[in-house]
Short mmCIF file of C-alpha atoms and ligand atoms in Angstrom, two decimals:
data_model
loop_
_atom_site.label_atom_id
_atom_site.label_comp_id
_atom_site.label_asym_id
_atom_site.label_seq_id
_atom_site.Cartn_x
_atom_site.Cartn_y
_atom_site.Cartn_z
CA MET A 334 -13.77 39.50 -4.04
CA GLN A 335 -16.77 40.49 -6.29
CA CYS A 336 -20.18 39.77 -6.18
CA ILE A 337 -23.05 39.84 -8.99
CA THR A 338 -26.34 39.20 -8.48
CA VAL A 339 -27.95 37.65 -11.36
CA PRO A 340 -32.22 38.01 -11.54
CA LEU A 341 -34.98 35.61 -12.39
CA ILE A 342 -36.23 37.36 -14.87
CA GLY A 343 -33.78 37.16 -18.06
CA ALA A 344 -31.03 35.69 -15.92
CA ALA A 345 -29.45 33.95 -19.48
CA GLY A 346 -28.78 37.16 -20.69
CA ALA A 347 -27.51 39.29 -16.93
CA TRP A 348 -25.51 35.73 -16.28
CA ARG A 349 -24.50 36.04 -20.02
CA ASP A 350 -22.85 39.53 -19.70
CA ALA A 351 -21.64 39.45 -16.32
CA ALA A 352 -19.59 36.55 -17.76
CA ARG A 353 -17.76 37.90 -20.27
CA GLY A 354 -16.64 40.51 -17.94
CA LEU A 355 -14.77 39.09 -15.60
CA LEU A 356 -13.58 37.01 -17.66
CA SER A 357 -12.21 39.65 -19.80
CA GLU A 358 -10.59 40.97 -17.30
CA GLY A 359 -9.10 38.44 -15.85
CA VAL A 360 -11.32 37.82 -12.96
CA ALA A 361 -10.35 33.99 -10.91
CA PRO A 362 -13.93 32.10 -10.84
CA GLY A 363 -12.80 31.95 -6.43
CA ASP A 364 -12.53 35.65 -6.79
CA VAL A 365 -16.85 35.92 -7.77
CA LEU A 366 -19.68 35.51 -5.30
CA TRP A 367 -22.75 34.80 -7.45
CA ASN A 368 -25.72 35.25 -6.38
CA ALA A 369 -29.29 34.10 -7.49
CA GLU A 370 -31.40 36.34 -6.97
CA GLY A 371 -35.44 35.21 -4.56
CA GLN A 372 -32.67 32.12 -3.42
CA GLY A 373 -31.40 34.91 -0.93
CA GLY A 374 -27.54 33.43 0.34
CA ALA A 375 -25.02 35.70 -0.02
CA ALA A 376 -26.70 38.34 -1.91
CA ASP A 377 -28.59 39.59 1.75
CA LEU A 378 -25.05 39.39 3.01
CA PHE A 379 -23.40 41.39 0.54
CA GLU A 380 -23.86 44.56 -1.92
CA SER A 381 -23.85 43.48 -5.96
CA ASP A 382 -20.92 44.53 -7.30
CA ARG A 383 -20.91 46.71 -11.18
CA VAL A 384 -20.81 44.05 -13.30
CA PRO A 385 -17.19 44.29 -14.94
CA ALA A 386 -17.46 46.21 -19.30
CA VAL A 387 -16.03 43.48 -21.83
CA GLY A 388 -12.77 44.14 -22.73
CA ALA A 389 -10.77 44.95 -25.56
CA ALA A 390 -10.13 40.94 -26.39
CA ALA A 391 -12.88 39.32 -28.37
CA LEU A 392 -13.81 35.74 -26.62
CA THR A 393 -14.18 32.77 -28.01
CA VAL A 394 -16.65 30.70 -26.80
CA PRO A 395 -18.21 26.95 -27.74
CA ARG A 396 -21.40 26.76 -29.45
CA SER A 397 -21.57 23.87 -26.81
CA PHE A 398 -20.98 26.09 -24.35
CA ILE A 399 -23.52 28.47 -25.09
CA ALA A 400 -26.35 26.02 -25.27
CA LEU A 401 -25.31 24.70 -22.48
CA ALA A 402 -25.68 28.31 -20.38
CA ASN A 403 -28.89 28.87 -22.00
CA THR A 404 -30.52 25.83 -20.25
CA VAL A 405 -28.29 25.95 -16.90
CA VAL A 406 -28.68 29.16 -16.01
CA PHE A 407 -33.27 27.95 -14.84
CA HIS A 408 -31.75 25.36 -12.60
CA THR A 409 -32.61 25.58 -8.80
CA ASP A 410 -29.39 25.14 -8.00
CA PRO A 411 -27.56 28.34 -6.46
CA GLN A 412 -24.66 27.32 -7.65
CA ARG A 413 -24.74 27.00 -11.23
CA PHE A 414 -23.45 30.32 -12.21
CA ALA A 415 -20.54 30.15 -10.55
CA ARG A 416 -20.11 25.78 -12.08
CA LEU A 417 -20.50 27.32 -14.97
CA TYR A 418 -17.94 30.73 -15.01
CA ALA A 419 -15.28 27.99 -12.55
CA LEU A 420 -16.23 25.44 -16.97
CA LEU A 421 -15.61 28.71 -18.87
CA TRP A 422 -13.00 29.51 -17.24
CA ARG A 423 -11.32 26.27 -17.68
CA LEU A 424 -12.35 26.46 -20.91
CA ARG A 425 -10.37 29.40 -21.59
CA ASP A 426 -6.48 26.89 -21.92
CA ALA A 427 -8.90 23.68 -22.85
CA PRO A 428 -11.23 24.26 -25.80
CA TYR A 429 -11.72 20.85 -26.20
CA LEU A 430 -12.95 20.25 -22.56
CA MET A 431 -17.16 20.01 -23.90
CA SER A 432 -16.08 17.33 -25.52
CA ASP A 433 -14.66 15.59 -22.78
CA ARG A 434 -17.50 13.23 -21.08
CA ALA A 435 -15.20 12.31 -17.95
CA ASP A 436 -14.53 15.62 -16.63
CA PRO A 437 -16.70 16.54 -13.63
CA ASP A 438 -17.71 19.61 -13.48
CA LEU A 439 -18.48 19.46 -17.46
CA ALA A 440 -21.15 15.81 -16.06
CA LYS A 441 -22.38 17.77 -13.55
CA LEU A 442 -23.23 21.11 -16.14
CA ARG A 443 -24.90 17.91 -18.70
CA GLN A 444 -26.72 16.37 -15.57
CA MET A 445 -28.77 19.97 -14.62
CA GLU A 446 -29.01 20.14 -18.64
CA LYS A 447 -30.79 16.84 -18.23
CA ALA A 448 -33.10 18.38 -15.89
CA VAL A 449 -34.35 21.22 -17.05
CA HIS A 450 -34.85 20.09 -20.62
CA ARG A 451 -37.36 17.57 -18.46
CA CYS A 452 -38.88 20.01 -17.14
CA ARG A 453 -39.17 22.42 -19.52
CA HIS A 454 -40.92 19.27 -21.26
CA LYS A 455 -43.49 18.24 -17.92
CA MET A 456 -44.20 22.07 -18.61
CA ARG A 457 -44.92 21.88 -22.23
CA ALA A 458 -47.68 18.52 -20.96
CA PHE A 459 -49.24 19.36 -17.96
CA VAL A 460 -50.39 23.10 -17.88
CA ARG A 461 -54.19 23.22 -17.77
CA PHE A 462 -55.37 27.06 -18.63
CA ARG A 463 -59.26 27.70 -16.77
CA GLU A 464 -61.07 30.28 -18.30
CA ILE A 465 -61.05 33.79 -16.22
CA GLY A 466 -62.14 36.12 -18.93
CA ALA A 467 -66.59 37.55 -18.56
CA PRO A 468 -68.30 36.58 -21.53
CA ASP A 469 -69.15 39.12 -23.07
CA ALA A 470 -65.07 40.34 -23.64
CA PRO A 471 -63.14 40.68 -27.20
CA ARG A 472 -60.71 37.65 -26.46
CA ARG A 473 -60.98 34.79 -24.22
CA SER A 474 -58.76 34.79 -21.27
CA PHE A 475 -56.73 32.47 -19.98
CA ALA A 476 -54.86 30.76 -16.01
CA ALA A 477 -53.00 28.57 -14.86
CA TRP A 478 -51.22 28.01 -11.63
CA PHE A 479 -47.74 26.16 -12.12
CA GLU A 480 -45.24 24.43 -10.28
CA PRO A 481 -42.29 23.92 -12.22
CA THR A 482 -38.73 22.07 -10.15
CA HIS A 483 -36.84 23.97 -12.11
CA TYR A 484 -37.31 28.46 -13.41
CA THR A 485 -38.28 26.93 -17.04
CA LEU A 486 -41.64 29.03 -17.67
CA GLU A 487 -39.29 31.92 -19.56
CA MET A 488 -37.15 29.33 -22.08
CA ASN A 489 -41.24 27.72 -22.62
CA THR A 490 -43.24 31.42 -23.67
CA GLY A 491 -42.42 31.15 -26.84
CA PHE A 492 -44.55 27.09 -26.92
CA PHE A 493 -47.22 28.73 -25.10
CA GLU A 494 -47.14 31.73 -27.20
CA GLY A 495 -46.90 29.94 -30.13
CA ARG A 496 -49.50 27.32 -29.61
CA PHE A 497 -52.32 29.76 -28.49
CA ALA A 498 -51.80 33.31 -29.90
CA ASP A 499 -55.35 33.11 -29.57
CA MET A 500 -56.32 34.09 -26.51
CA ASP A 501 -54.91 35.59 -24.38
CA TRP A 502 -53.44 34.10 -21.32
CA ARG A 503 -51.18 33.57 -17.94
CA ILE A 504 -48.77 31.17 -16.80
CA VAL A 505 -48.37 31.88 -12.52
CA THR A 506 -45.89 29.95 -11.46
CA PRO A 507 -44.40 30.60 -7.91
CA ASP A 508 -41.09 32.61 -9.02
CA VAL A 509 -42.14 33.82 -12.46
CA THR A 510 -45.13 34.69 -13.71
CA ALA A 511 -45.99 35.09 -17.92
CA ILE A 512 -48.76 37.38 -19.00
CA TYR A 513 -49.74 37.42 -22.20
CA GLU A 514 -52.43 40.23 -23.46
CA GLN A 515 -53.04 42.01 -26.93
CA GLY A 516 -50.46 39.14 -29.38
CA ARG A 517 -47.31 39.94 -26.14
CA VAL A 518 -45.64 38.53 -23.39
CA ARG A 519 -43.94 39.60 -20.31
CA LEU A 520 -42.84 38.45 -17.47
CA GLU A 521 -43.22 39.97 -14.24
CA SER A 522 -42.24 38.05 -10.95
CA GLY A 523 -44.41 34.63 -8.96
CA GLN A 524 -47.37 34.73 -7.38
CA ALA A 525 -49.00 32.85 -5.07
CA ALA A 526 -51.71 30.00 -6.33
CA PRO A 527 -53.83 32.78 -7.31
CA GLN A 528 -57.84 30.70 -7.02
CA LEU A 529 -59.05 29.82 -10.05
CA PRO A 530 -62.29 28.67 -11.17
CA GLU A 531 -63.44 25.05 -12.05
CA ASP A 532 -64.34 25.25 -15.53
CA ALA A 533 -65.87 22.63 -19.07
CA SER A 534 -62.46 21.76 -20.04
CA GLU A 535 -62.58 19.61 -16.45
CA GLU A 536 -64.29 17.42 -17.25
CA LEU A 537 -63.66 17.68 -21.02
CA TRP A 538 -59.39 16.44 -19.68
CA LEU A 539 -61.11 14.02 -17.64
CA THR A 540 -63.45 12.36 -20.27
CA TYR A 541 -60.70 12.14 -22.49
CA PHE A 542 -57.77 10.79 -20.01
CA ARG A 543 -60.32 8.00 -19.43
CA ASN A 544 -60.66 7.72 -22.93
CA ILE A 545 -57.08 6.77 -23.55
CA PHE A 546 -56.47 5.05 -20.76
CA ASN A 547 -55.91 0.73 -21.87
CA PRO A 548 -56.42 -1.25 -18.55
CA ALA A 549 -54.51 -4.10 -20.62
CA ARG A 550 -51.15 -2.12 -20.24
CA LEU A 551 -51.34 -0.50 -17.03
CA LYS A 552 -47.84 -0.08 -16.05
CA VAL A 553 -47.64 1.93 -12.69
CA ASN A 554 -44.58 2.69 -12.53
CA ALA A 555 -43.51 3.80 -16.46
CA MET A 556 -47.02 5.84 -16.13
CA THR A 557 -45.97 7.52 -13.03
CA SER A 558 -41.88 8.34 -14.07
CA GLU A 559 -44.16 10.05 -17.25
CA MET A 560 -46.52 11.68 -15.26
CA PRO A 561 -45.18 12.67 -11.63
CA ARG A 562 -47.39 12.36 -8.70
CA LYS A 563 -45.53 15.83 -8.23
CA TYR A 564 -47.46 17.47 -11.21
CA TRP A 565 -51.41 15.49 -9.90
CA LYS A 566 -52.56 18.17 -8.08
CA ASN A 567 -53.50 20.78 -10.43
CA LEU A 568 -54.19 17.79 -13.59
CA PRO A 569 -58.13 17.51 -13.76
CA GLU A 570 -57.63 14.43 -14.81
CA ALA A 571 -55.45 13.08 -12.02
CA ALA A 572 -58.79 12.96 -9.87
CA ALA A 573 -59.75 10.03 -12.41
CA ILE A 574 -55.67 7.92 -11.73
CA PRO A 575 -56.99 5.80 -8.49
CA GLY A 576 -59.66 4.49 -10.00
CA LEU A 577 -58.89 3.40 -12.83
CA ILE A 578 -55.92 2.40 -12.17
CA ALA A 579 -57.42 0.02 -8.99
CA ASN A 580 -60.17 -1.30 -12.24
CA ALA A 581 -57.93 -1.45 -14.20
CA PRO A 582 -57.23 -5.93 -13.28
CA ALA A 583 -60.72 -6.81 -13.54
CA ARG A 584 -61.58 -4.66 -17.09
CA ALA A 585 -58.07 -5.72 -18.35
CA ARG A 586 -59.92 -9.21 -17.44
CA ALA A 587 -63.30 -9.04 -19.15
CA MET A 588 -61.71 -7.83 -22.66
CA ALA A 589 -60.52 -10.40 -22.31
CA ALA A 590 -62.84 -12.47 -22.15
CA ALA A 591 -65.32 -10.27 -24.21
CA ALA A 592 -66.36 -11.37 -27.82
CA PRO A 593 -64.35 -9.98 -30.64
CA THR A 594 -65.51 -6.37 -32.06
CA LEU A 595 -66.85 -6.92 -35.62
CA PRO A 596 -64.72 -4.37 -37.97
CA PRO A 597 -66.60 -1.54 -38.76
CA LEU A 598 -68.91 -1.38 -42.08
CA ARG A 599 -66.85 0.77 -44.11
CA ALA A 600 -63.97 -1.95 -43.51
CA ALA A 601 -65.97 -4.55 -46.39
CA ALA A 602 -66.07 -1.93 -49.03
CA ALA A 603 -62.72 -0.99 -48.50
CA GLN A 604 -61.89 -4.89 -48.24
CA ALA A 605 -64.17 -4.74 -51.91
CA GLY A 606 -62.06 -1.25 -53.46
CA LEU A 607 -58.92 -3.56 -52.64
CA ALA A 608 -60.13 -6.47 -54.41
CA ARG A 609 -61.11 -4.58 -57.45
CA HIS A 610 -58.36 -2.39 -57.61
CA VAL A 611 -55.50 -3.68 -59.82
CA SER A 612 -51.70 -3.43 -59.15
CA VAL A 613 -49.06 -2.36 -62.16
CA TRP A 614 -47.21 -4.61 -60.19
CA ALA A 615 -49.16 -7.93 -61.89
CA ASP A 616 -49.86 -6.17 -64.73
CA THR A 617 -47.67 -8.75 -68.03
CA GLY A 618 -48.99 -7.19 -71.32
CA ALA A 619 -48.89 -3.28 -72.74
CA GLY A 620 -50.71 -1.96 -69.09
CA LEU A 621 -47.70 -1.28 -67.57
CA GLU A 622 -46.60 1.32 -70.77
CA ALA A 623 -49.77 3.06 -70.73
CA ASP A 624 -49.69 3.34 -67.14
CA ILE A 625 -46.82 4.96 -67.38
CA ARG A 626 -47.00 6.84 -70.10
CA ALA A 627 -49.58 8.55 -68.35
CA CYS A 628 -47.77 8.97 -65.31
CA THR A 629 -47.79 12.53 -63.36
CA ARG A 630 -47.07 11.20 -60.16
CA CYS A 631 -44.01 13.94 -60.11
CA PRO A 632 -43.54 17.13 -61.70
CA LEU A 633 -41.70 15.74 -64.81
CA HIS A 634 -44.30 15.42 -66.51
CA CYS A 635 -45.03 19.21 -66.94
CA ASN A 636 -42.31 19.83 -69.43
CA ALA A 637 -41.34 16.99 -70.92
CA THR A 638 -43.38 16.00 -74.19
CA GLN A 639 -43.83 12.67 -72.87
CA ALA A 640 -42.66 9.78 -71.14
CA ILE A 641 -40.35 7.07 -72.73
CA CYS A 642 -40.75 3.52 -71.74
CA GLY A 643 -38.52 1.00 -71.92
CA GLU A 644 -37.56 -1.33 -74.92
CA GLY A 645 -36.78 -5.00 -76.01
CA PRO A 646 -38.55 -8.34 -75.08
CA LYS A 647 -41.43 -8.58 -71.68
CA ARG A 648 -38.60 -10.92 -70.60
CA ALA A 649 -35.52 -10.67 -70.41
CA ALA A 650 -31.91 -12.20 -69.50
CA LEU A 651 -30.36 -8.80 -69.73
CA MET A 652 -31.23 -5.06 -68.88
CA ILE A 653 -30.17 -2.47 -69.52
CA VAL A 654 -30.54 1.27 -67.31
CA GLY A 655 -29.82 4.59 -67.89
CA GLU A 656 -30.63 8.30 -66.17
CA GLN A 657 -33.37 9.89 -67.84
CA PRO A 658 -34.17 10.56 -71.63
CA GLY A 659 -32.66 12.83 -73.29
CA ASP A 660 -34.04 16.09 -75.81
CA ARG A 661 -33.91 13.24 -78.62
CA GLU A 662 -35.21 10.58 -77.00
CA ASP A 663 -38.37 13.05 -75.14
CA LEU A 664 -38.89 13.60 -79.15
CA ALA A 665 -39.01 10.28 -79.99
CA GLY A 666 -41.10 8.16 -77.82
CA ARG A 667 -37.94 5.94 -77.76
CA PRO A 668 -35.01 5.18 -75.39
CA PHE A 669 -31.18 6.28 -76.70
CA VAL A 670 -31.34 7.38 -79.80
CA GLY A 671 -29.70 10.33 -79.74
CA PRO A 672 -25.94 10.58 -79.19
CA ALA A 673 -26.01 8.50 -76.22
CA GLY A 674 -27.32 6.15 -77.17
CA GLN A 675 -25.32 5.66 -80.15
CA LEU A 676 -22.01 5.28 -78.14
CA PHE A 677 -24.16 2.61 -75.91
CA ASP A 678 -24.42 0.53 -79.44
CA LYS A 679 -22.01 1.75 -80.87
CA VAL A 680 -19.40 0.28 -77.97
CA ALA A 681 -22.32 -2.81 -76.43
CA ALA A 682 -21.51 -4.77 -80.52
CA GLU A 683 -17.59 -3.95 -79.80
CA ALA A 684 -17.90 -5.37 -76.78
CA GLY A 685 -19.95 -8.29 -77.79
CA LEU A 686 -23.74 -7.67 -76.14
CA ASP A 687 -26.53 -7.40 -78.75
CA ARG A 688 -28.70 -4.59 -77.59
CA GLU A 689 -31.87 -6.53 -80.00
CA ALA A 690 -32.22 -9.25 -77.19
CA ALA A 691 -31.97 -6.77 -74.03
CA TYR A 692 -34.31 -4.26 -72.50
CA VAL A 693 -33.54 -1.20 -72.01
CA THR A 694 -35.02 1.69 -70.52
CA ASN A 695 -33.62 4.58 -67.94
CA ALA A 696 -34.31 4.91 -63.88
CA VAL A 697 -36.99 8.35 -64.59
CA LYS A 698 -38.93 8.00 -67.49
CA HIS A 699 -39.12 11.87 -68.68
CA PHE A 700 -36.88 14.53 -69.94
CA LYS A 701 -35.72 16.94 -66.92
CA HIS A 702 -34.33 20.05 -68.80
CA ILE A 703 -34.61 24.45 -68.23
CA PRO A 704 -35.10 25.84 -71.56
CA ARG A 705 -31.53 27.70 -72.63
CA GLY A 706 -32.46 29.83 -75.68
CA ARG A 707 -33.64 27.71 -78.64
CA LYS A 708 -31.94 25.16 -75.95
CA ARG A 709 -32.74 22.61 -73.96
CA ILE A 710 -30.29 21.86 -71.21
CA HIS A 711 -30.59 18.17 -69.57
CA GLN A 712 -30.79 18.75 -65.98
CA ARG A 713 -29.88 15.42 -63.52
CA PRO A 714 -33.10 14.37 -61.44
CA ASP A 715 -32.80 14.43 -57.65
CA ALA A 716 -33.50 11.88 -55.65
CA GLY A 717 -36.77 12.09 -54.85
CA GLU A 718 -37.72 12.34 -58.37
CA VAL A 719 -36.01 8.65 -58.66
CA GLU A 720 -37.91 7.66 -55.90
CA GLN A 721 -40.95 8.35 -57.22
CA CYS A 722 -40.04 6.78 -60.63
CA LYS A 723 -38.39 4.09 -58.76
CA TRP A 724 -42.05 2.54 -58.91
CA TRP A 725 -42.30 2.25 -62.76
CA LEU A 726 -38.68 1.11 -62.50
CA GLU A 727 -39.25 -1.97 -60.42
CA ALA A 728 -42.94 -3.37 -62.26
CA GLU A 729 -40.46 -3.41 -65.88
CA ILE A 730 -37.88 -5.05 -63.98
CA ALA A 731 -40.91 -7.73 -62.09
CA ARG A 732 -41.82 -7.52 -65.75
CA ALA A 733 -38.74 -8.60 -67.15
CA LYS A 734 -37.47 -11.27 -64.82
CA PRO A 735 -33.64 -10.07 -65.38
CA GLY A 736 -30.84 -12.08 -63.84
CA LEU A 737 -28.51 -9.17 -64.98
CA ILE A 738 -28.81 -5.53 -65.13
CA VAL A 739 -26.32 -3.44 -66.19
CA ALA A 740 -27.13 -0.07 -64.85
CA MET A 741 -25.33 2.73 -66.44
CA GLY A 742 -24.39 5.96 -64.42
CA SER A 743 -24.94 7.53 -61.06
CA THR A 744 -29.03 7.45 -61.05
CA ALA A 745 -29.02 4.23 -62.66
CA ALA A 746 -26.94 3.13 -59.87
CA LEU A 747 -29.41 5.22 -56.82
CA ALA A 748 -32.40 3.16 -57.97
CA LEU A 749 -31.74 0.37 -58.34
CA THR A 750 -28.89 -0.24 -55.13
CA GLY A 751 -29.87 2.74 -53.52
CA SER A 752 -26.55 4.29 -52.63
CA GLY A 753 -25.54 7.65 -54.53
CA ALA A 754 -21.63 6.49 -54.16
CA ARG A 755 -19.39 8.24 -56.91
CA ILE A 756 -19.52 5.46 -59.70
CA MET A 757 -15.86 5.57 -60.38
CA MET A 758 -15.40 3.90 -57.72
CA ARG A 759 -17.60 0.67 -57.50
CA ARG A 760 -17.58 0.65 -61.78
CA GLY A 761 -17.01 -2.69 -62.97
CA SER A 762 -18.57 -4.29 -59.61
CA VAL A 763 -21.63 -6.62 -59.60
CA VAL A 764 -23.66 -5.59 -56.38
CA ARG A 765 -27.29 -6.87 -54.99
CA GLY A 766 -29.86 -4.47 -56.03
CA ARG A 767 -32.77 -3.80 -54.10
CA MET A 768 -34.93 -5.63 -55.66
CA GLY A 769 -32.65 -8.94 -54.94
CA HIS A 770 -31.31 -8.45 -58.60
CA ASP A 771 -27.83 -8.74 -59.49
CA VAL A 772 -26.30 -5.39 -60.74
CA LEU A 773 -23.12 -4.28 -62.67
CA ILE A 774 -22.66 -0.74 -62.12
CA THR A 775 -21.09 0.50 -65.19
CA LEU A 776 -20.31 4.56 -67.00
CA HIS A 777 -22.79 6.21 -68.80
CA PRO A 778 -22.23 6.22 -71.89
CA SER A 779 -23.13 10.56 -72.36
CA TYR A 780 -20.05 10.98 -69.07
CA LEU A 781 -17.42 9.31 -72.13
CA LEU A 782 -19.12 11.88 -74.31
CA ARG A 783 -18.08 14.98 -72.09
CA LEU A 784 -15.03 13.76 -71.30
CA PRO A 785 -12.45 16.44 -72.55
CA ASP A 786 -9.24 14.81 -72.80
CA ALA A 787 -8.91 12.31 -75.78
CA ALA A 788 -6.27 10.26 -74.10
CA ALA A 789 -9.54 9.62 -70.08
CA LYS A 790 -12.07 9.47 -73.66
CA LEU A 791 -9.89 6.02 -74.77
CA ARG A 792 -9.17 5.31 -70.96
CA ALA A 793 -13.30 5.09 -70.25
CA THR A 794 -14.49 3.86 -73.16
CA ALA A 795 -12.14 0.97 -72.61
CA ASP A 796 -13.37 0.00 -69.22
CA PHE A 797 -17.33 0.78 -69.93
CA ARG A 798 -16.76 -1.14 -73.89
CA ALA A 799 -15.06 -4.24 -70.79
CA ASP A 800 -18.25 -4.05 -67.84
CA LEU A 801 -20.60 -4.54 -70.92
CA ALA A 802 -18.72 -7.27 -72.98
CA LEU A 803 -18.71 -8.58 -68.59
CA ALA A 804 -22.66 -8.04 -68.40
CA ALA A 805 -22.62 -10.25 -72.25
CA ARG A 806 -20.50 -12.55 -70.26
CA LEU A 807 -22.53 -12.75 -67.28
CA ALA A 808 -26.26 -12.41 -68.26
CA PRO A 809 -26.95 -15.73 -70.53
CA SER A 810 -25.53 -17.93 -66.90
CA ARG A 811 -28.12 -16.29 -64.65
CA SER A 812 -31.18 -17.94 -64.01
CA ALA A 813 -33.62 -15.18 -64.30
CA GLY A 814 -35.33 -13.18 -61.43
CA PRO A 815 -33.06 -12.07 -57.92
CA SER A 816 -29.93 -14.05 -57.84
CA ALA A 817 -27.87 -15.25 -54.77
CA THR A 818 -24.62 -14.69 -56.40
CA ARG A 819 -21.58 -12.54 -55.43
CA ARG A 820 -18.91 -11.84 -57.80
N1 URA B 1320 -29.41 9.01 -71.11
C1 URA B 1320 -30.56 8.32 -70.70
O1 URA B 1320 -29.62 8.15 -69.37
N2 URA B 1320 -31.21 7.40 -71.72
C2 URA B 1320 -31.54 7.91 -72.61
O2 URA B 1320 -32.09 7.18 -72.65
C3 URA B 1320 -30.82 8.49 -73.44
C4 URA B 1320 -29.47 8.64 -72.82
#
């Protein structure tokens, strides 16, 4: 029988080292007596054995077990180390055990893990510091007394270090004390409750709590579950709870009977400001183009020559949406005039689609590129840029009121339908767009230009042509605006 004592401070590392050593020596759970320092039990009867060294054979332990063990070691159950070791032992032959929800050993450990997490959270919420330093000391100094259900102080020191790095502090619990001085935290054994002076923060806590307490929404059970009674004795604000609960019904009745409070004066000023604001949605004239040209909603405007607005009749049964202007469009100030635009014109003409009758635009209005030598290399806009520019696209749609929108390529499809799923799976289909319009998804002409294989290019061009022909057939028959029909 091996007898292993795990210290209270540094329990996670100590248990892990011991467990790895025992496991590599093949010591079965039944042959180990685990003692938790500070909890009495067998530790008082036996000498602790040397922790076995880890053997050469590599041990692979699921990550989820390590996370579980690193939490459960802080539980107060004296059996915690034995339970963890028993599960670790079984994991050697059943690596999938960690995902077996029906396993009683794992279920028990998960329950313990949950209890430790809850306790950690309560400590973060309910530790109350009181000032203990001399008034003329260079750094302010605070102390708190706290009685956690489990040994959660060690796992919380990082939290308190991050929160209170600009003061010295100590948190004393019956088992462990954390002391933060000179920017470093150290752990020592626990102490009895210190005599802490009352300070001004008590009154602050009380005032805060009285102010956030809403008598009309009082639910005593929910409140005591969130702020369990066992913590009340160390919480200054808890002194106000009985009175607040007792007076809540009368205060709630008084609130209901009282006249409604008038909105503050600044609300009127805000309302007036809103009324003066003219949204792009309300625009029907040249204002939208001017707004698009002045757009600085995302950084793409910094490197582009200009924003490229849509082109075509302002009200149109058919709208065609591409990705973003290319190099030629950026210089010319018009959409689809470069190689992709020329291919689009050609295939559209073959398909019987009249470009002049459609409103042609892009999902993103500025040319995104990186310089390479004297060239400007196209970069696909990312989802954030598409999202920013959707403001303009939706304004164009609201104005054009198309019966059908053709999304050419994945960026347009993303902007119009919210889905970036593969175009090859979706092309040729009509789906409901984000604004309720019918959206016909097809390939982007630049994609056809890039295809290296001649036969593939022919096939893709035929598909593109068929989609544009379908759009030409469908658009006039669709009523303007959002439609309920699906193909
Ligand atoms: N590609 C597009 O998506 N739009 C253009 O305007 C030009 C090329």
